[in-house]
Amino acid sequence: MNYQTQMKIKRILKQPLVTYLLLVITTIVFLGMELTGGSENGQVLVNWGAMSRGEILYLHEYWRFFTPMFLHIGWLHFVVNMVTLYYVGSQVESVYGHWRYLLIYLLSGVAGNIISFTFGSPNSISAGASTSLFGLFGAFIILGRHFRNNPAISFMVQRYATFIGINLIFNLFSSSVDIMGHIGGLIGGLLVASALAVPDRSEEFNIHERIIAGIIFVFLLGVCLVLGFKKFGLLV
């Protein structure tokens, strides 16, 4: 392999490939929903894997803790989240690397959906990438703790912290927003990003703190699942 080919491959690998993949998958799913009855149709949402407690509790469709992060309710919801994913995801992926970024995105989404299942409105149907996006915001907050002497990162952290605060305040006054999913995704992002650290800079992350963060993440989700099933009378 010649030098030019090697450099071309390196340039390609530096692109936010996982972000592009997530955008493509989510777009295909959204268009599929639109073509099969509309993304604002409750039955279509349930059919495609939205968060629906009845299906989880009584039909044991536990994959619904995963699938809602790829679904959206209406064009505005879809476009806003995809624009956010493109800009924020590209930045987080460039710092954490491809596979760490993917884990942060997916595990934050699962965390948000589990916490929403336990503490959210019992009869609601929820969907959206917001659980994962809040996880990406959490990943940036973690960078601010470990790279506080980097002015660029500190500036970005301040922007995201402000955005998170404003967003959560507005969530309190909107009955259509799954605030527990957002909070769960944020907590998931903070913990998963702490556990994974940043490639080639892992010395900035204390190994004991990383292990503890991973344990807390698993313990938190386990407790939430137990509480959720107890809440609906399926566990004694």
CSV table of C-alpha atoms in Angstrom, one decimal:
chain,number,residue,atom,x,y,z
A,1,MET,CA,0.0,0.0,0.0
A,2,ASN,CA,1.5,3.3,-1.1
A,3,TYR,CA,1.8,6.5,1.0
A,4,GLN,CA,-1.1,8.3,-0.8
A,5,THR,CA,-3.5,5.4,-0.2
A,6,GLN,CA,-2.5,5.2,3.4
A,7,MET,CA,-3.2,8.9,3.9
A,8,LYS,CA,-6.5,8.6,2.1
A,9,ILE,CA,-7.6,5.8,4.4
A,10,LYS,CA,-6.5,7.9,7.4
A,11,ARG,CA,-8.6,10.8,6.2
A,12,ILE,CA,-11.6,8.6,5.7
A,13,LEU,CA,-11.2,7.1,9.2
A,14,LYS,CA,-11.1,10.6,10.7
A,15,GLN,CA,-14.5,11.3,9.4
A,16,PRO,CA,-17.5,10.9,11.8
A,17,LEU,CA,-18.4,7.6,10.2
A,18,VAL,CA,-20.6,6.4,13.1
A,19,THR,CA,-22.5,9.7,13.1
A,20,TYR,CA,-23.2,9.3,9.4
A,21,LEU,CA,-24.3,5.7,9.9
A,22,LEU,CA,-26.7,6.7,12.7
A,23,LEU,CA,-28.1,9.4,10.5
A,24,VAL,CA,-28.7,7.0,7.7
A,25,ILE,CA,-30.3,4.3,9.9
A,26,THR,CA,-32.6,6.8,11.7
A,27,THR,CA,-33.6,8.4,8.4
A,28,ILE,CA,-34.5,5.1,6.8
A,29,VAL,CA,-36.5,4.1,9.8
A,30,PHE,CA,-38.4,7.5,9.9
A,31,LEU,CA,-39.2,7.3,6.2
A,32,GLY,CA,-40.4,3.7,6.7
A,33,MET,CA,-42.7,4.9,9.4
A,34,GLU,CA,-44.1,7.7,7.2
A,35,LEU,CA,-44.8,5.2,4.4
A,36,THR,CA,-46.6,2.7,6.7
A,37,GLY,CA,-49.1,5.1,8.3
A,38,GLY,CA,-47.2,8.1,9.5
A,39,SER,CA,-44.8,8.7,12.4
A,40,GLU,CA,-47.4,10.5,14.4
A,41,ASN,CA,-49.7,7.5,14.4
A,42,GLY,CA,-49.7,5.7,17.8
A,43,GLN,CA,-50.1,2.3,16.3
A,44,VAL,CA,-47.3,2.8,13.8
A,45,LEU,CA,-45.0,4.0,16.6
A,46,VAL,CA,-45.8,0.8,18.7
A,47,ASN,CA,-45.3,-1.4,15.6
A,48,TRP,CA,-41.9,0.1,14.9
A,49,GLY,CA,-40.7,-0.3,18.5
A,50,ALA,CA,-41.6,2.8,20.5
A,51,MET,CA,-41.5,2.8,24.3
A,52,SER,CA,-44.8,1.2,25.3
A,53,ARG,CA,-45.0,-0.1,28.9
A,54,GLY,CA,-47.8,-2.6,28.1
A,55,GLU,CA,-45.7,-4.4,25.5
A,56,ILE,CA,-42.6,-4.5,27.8
A,57,LEU,CA,-44.5,-5.6,30.9
A,58,TYR,CA,-46.9,-8.2,29.4
A,59,LEU,CA,-45.4,-9.2,26.1
A,60,HIS,CA,-41.8,-9.1,27.3
A,61,GLU,CA,-40.6,-7.0,24.4
A,62,TYR,CA,-37.5,-5.8,26.2
A,63,TRP,CA,-35.9,-4.7,22.9
A,64,ARG,CA,-38.1,-1.6,23.3
A,65,PHE,CA,-35.5,-0.2,25.7
A,66,PHE,CA,-33.2,0.0,22.6
A,67,THR,CA,-35.4,0.8,19.5
A,68,PRO,CA,-37.0,4.1,20.6
A,69,MET,CA,-33.8,6.0,20.1
A,70,PHE,CA,-34.1,5.4,16.3
A,71,LEU,CA,-37.8,6.6,16.1
A,72,HIS,CA,-39.3,10.0,15.9
A,73,ILE,CA,-42.7,11.5,16.2
A,74,GLY,CA,-43.3,13.9,13.3
A,75,TRP,CA,-41.0,15.8,10.9
A,76,LEU,CA,-40.0,18.6,13.3
A,77,HIS,CA,-39.0,16.1,16.0
A,78,PHE,CA,-36.9,14.2,13.4
A,79,VAL,CA,-35.2,17.2,11.8
A,80,VAL,CA,-34.3,18.9,15.0
A,81,ASN,CA,-32.8,15.7,16.5
A,82,MET,CA,-30.9,14.8,13.3
A,83,VAL,CA,-29.4,18.3,13.0
A,84,THR,CA,-28.3,18.1,16.6
A,85,LEU,CA,-26.9,14.6,16.0
A,86,TYR,CA,-24.9,15.8,13.1
A,87,TYR,CA,-23.2,18.7,14.9
A,88,VAL,CA,-22.9,17.3,18.4
A,89,GLY,CA,-22.2,13.7,17.3
A,90,SER,CA,-19.4,14.8,14.9
A,91,GLN,CA,-17.6,16.6,17.8
A,92,VAL,CA,-18.0,13.9,20.3
A,93,GLU,CA,-16.9,11.2,17.8
A,94,SER,CA,-13.8,13.2,17.0
A,95,VAL,CA,-12.8,13.2,20.6
A,96,TYR,CA,-13.8,9.8,21.9
A,97,GLY,CA,-13.2,7.8,18.7
A,98,HIS,CA,-15.7,5.7,16.7
A,99,TRP,CA,-16.5,2.7,19.0
A,100,ARG,CA,-16.4,4.7,22.3
A,101,TYR,CA,-18.8,7.2,20.8
A,102,LEU,CA,-21.1,4.5,19.5
A,103,LEU,CA,-21.2,2.9,23.0
A,104,ILE,CA,-21.9,6.3,24.6
A,105,TYR,CA,-24.8,6.9,22.1
A,106,LEU,CA,-26.4,3.5,22.5
A,107,LEU,CA,-26.0,3.0,26.2
A,108,SER,CA,-27.2,6.5,27.0
A,109,GLY,CA,-30.3,5.8,24.9
A,110,VAL,CA,-30.9,2.6,26.7
A,111,ALA,CA,-30.4,4.3,30.1
A,112,GLY,CA,-32.8,7.1,29.2
A,113,ASN,CA,-35.5,4.6,28.1
A,114,ILE,CA,-35.1,2.4,31.2
A,115,ILE,CA,-35.4,5.5,33.5
A,116,SER,CA,-38.3,6.7,31.5
A,117,PHE,CA,-40.0,3.3,31.8
A,118,THR,CA,-39.6,3.5,35.6
A,119,PHE,CA,-40.4,7.1,36.4
A,120,GLY,CA,-42.2,8.4,33.3
A,121,SER,CA,-45.9,8.7,32.6
A,122,PRO,CA,-47.4,5.1,32.8
A,123,ASN,CA,-49.7,5.4,29.7
A,124,SER,CA,-47.4,7.4,27.4
A,125,ILE,CA,-45.8,6.2,24.2
A,126,SER,CA,-42.3,7.7,23.8
A,127,ALA,CA,-39.6,7.8,21.1
A,128,GLY,CA,-36.7,9.9,19.9
A,129,ALA,CA,-33.0,10.2,19.8
A,130,SER,CA,-33.0,12.7,22.6
A,131,THR,CA,-32.1,10.2,25.2
A,132,SER,CA,-28.9,9.4,23.3
A,133,LEU,CA,-28.3,13.1,22.4
A,134,PHE,CA,-28.4,14.0,26.1
A,135,GLY,CA,-25.9,11.3,26.7
A,136,LEU,CA,-23.6,13.0,24.2
A,137,PHE,CA,-24.0,16.3,26.1
A,138,GLY,CA,-23.1,14.4,29.3
A,139,ALA,CA,-19.9,13.1,27.5
A,140,PHE,CA,-18.9,16.7,26.8
A,141,ILE,CA,-19.4,17.6,30.5
A,142,ILE,CA,-17.0,14.8,31.5
A,143,LEU,CA,-14.4,16.3,29.1
A,144,GLY,CA,-14.7,19.6,31.0
A,145,ARG,CA,-13.8,17.9,34.3
A,146,HIS,CA,-10.7,16.2,32.9
A,147,PHE,CA,-9.5,18.9,30.5
A,148,ARG,CA,-10.3,22.0,32.4
A,149,ASN,CA,-7.1,23.7,31.2
A,150,ASN,CA,-8.1,23.4,27.6
A,151,PRO,CA,-9.9,26.7,26.7
A,152,ALA,CA,-11.7,25.2,23.6
A,153,ILE,CA,-13.1,22.3,25.6
A,154,SER,CA,-14.1,24.6,28.5
A,155,PHE,CA,-15.9,26.9,26.1
A,156,MET,CA,-17.9,24.0,24.6
A,157,VAL,CA,-18.7,22.5,28.0
A,158,GLN,CA,-20.1,25.9,29.1
A,159,ARG,CA,-22.3,26.0,26.0
A,160,TYR,CA,-23.6,22.5,26.5
A,161,ALA,CA,-24.2,23.0,30.2
A,162,THR,CA,-26.2,26.1,29.5
A,163,PHE,CA,-28.2,24.3,26.8
A,164,ILE,CA,-28.9,21.3,29.1
A,165,GLY,CA,-30.2,23.6,31.8
A,166,ILE,CA,-32.4,25.6,29.5
A,167,ASN,CA,-33.7,22.5,27.8
A,168,LEU,CA,-34.6,20.7,31.1
A,169,ILE,CA,-36.4,23.9,32.4
A,170,PHE,CA,-38.5,24.0,29.3
A,171,ASN,CA,-39.2,20.3,29.6
A,172,LEU,CA,-40.9,20.9,32.9
A,173,PHE,CA,-43.6,23.0,31.2
A,174,SER,CA,-44.2,20.6,28.2
A,175,SER,CA,-46.4,17.6,28.7
A,176,SER,CA,-45.3,16.1,25.4
A,177,VAL,CA,-41.6,15.9,26.3
A,178,ASP,CA,-40.2,12.8,28.1
A,179,ILE,CA,-38.1,14.7,30.7
A,180,MET,CA,-37.2,11.5,32.5
A,181,GLY,CA,-35.8,10.1,29.3
A,182,HIS,CA,-33.6,13.2,28.9
A,183,ILE,CA,-32.4,13.0,32.5
A,184,GLY,CA,-31.7,9.3,32.1
A,185,GLY,CA,-29.8,9.8,28.9
A,186,LEU,CA,-27.7,12.6,30.5
A,187,ILE,CA,-26.8,10.4,33.5
A,188,GLY,CA,-26.0,7.5,31.2
A,189,GLY,CA,-23.7,9.7,29.1
A,190,LEU,CA,-21.9,11.0,32.2
A,191,LEU,CA,-21.3,7.5,33.6
A,192,VAL,CA,-20.4,5.7,30.3
A,193,ALA,CA,-18.1,8.5,29.1
A,194,SER,CA,-16.3,8.4,32.5
A,195,ALA,CA,-15.9,4.6,32.3
A,196,LEU,CA,-14.6,4.6,28.7
A,197,ALA,CA,-12.3,7.6,28.9
A,198,VAL,CA,-10.7,9.3,25.9
A,199,PRO,CA,-8.3,7.3,23.7
A,200,ASP,CA,-4.6,8.1,24.0
A,201,ARG,CA,-5.5,10.3,27.0
A,202,SER,CA,-6.8,7.7,29.4
A,203,GLU,CA,-4.1,8.7,32.0
A,204,GLU,CA,-6.3,11.8,32.5
A,205,PHE,CA,-9.0,9.5,33.8
A,206,ASN,CA,-8.4,7.7,37.2
A,207,ILE,CA,-8.8,4.0,36.7
A,208,HIS,CA,-10.7,3.6,40.0
A,209,GLU,CA,-13.1,6.3,39.0
A,210,ARG,CA,-13.6,4.5,35.6
A,211,ILE,CA,-14.4,1.2,37.3
A,212,ILE,CA,-16.8,2.9,39.8
A,213,ALA,CA,-18.6,4.7,37.0
A,214,GLY,CA,-19.1,1.5,35.1
A,215,ILE,CA,-20.4,-0.3,38.3
A,216,ILE,CA,-22.8,2.6,39.1
A,217,PHE,CA,-24.2,2.5,35.5
A,218,VAL,CA,-25.0,-1.2,35.7
A,219,PHE,CA,-26.3,-0.9,39.3
A,220,LEU,CA,-28.5,2.1,38.4
A,221,LEU,CA,-30.1,0.4,35.5
A,222,GLY,CA,-30.7,-2.8,37.4
A,223,VAL,CA,-32.3,-0.9,40.3
A,224,CYS,CA,-34.5,1.1,37.9
A,225,LEU,CA,-35.7,-2.1,36.2
A,226,VAL,CA,-36.6,-3.7,39.5
A,227,LEU,CA,-38.4,-0.6,40.6
A,228,GLY,CA,-40.2,-0.4,37.3
A,229,PHE,CA,-41.5,-3.9,37.4
A,230,LYS,CA,-42.4,-3.6,41.1
A,231,LYS,CA,-44.3,-0.3,40.3
A,232,PHE,CA,-46.6,-2.2,37.9
A,233,GLY,CA,-47.0,-5.2,40.3
A,234,LEU,CA,-45.0,-7.7,38.3
A,235,LEU,CA,-42.4,-8.2,41.1
A,236,VAL,CA,-43.1,-8.8,44.8
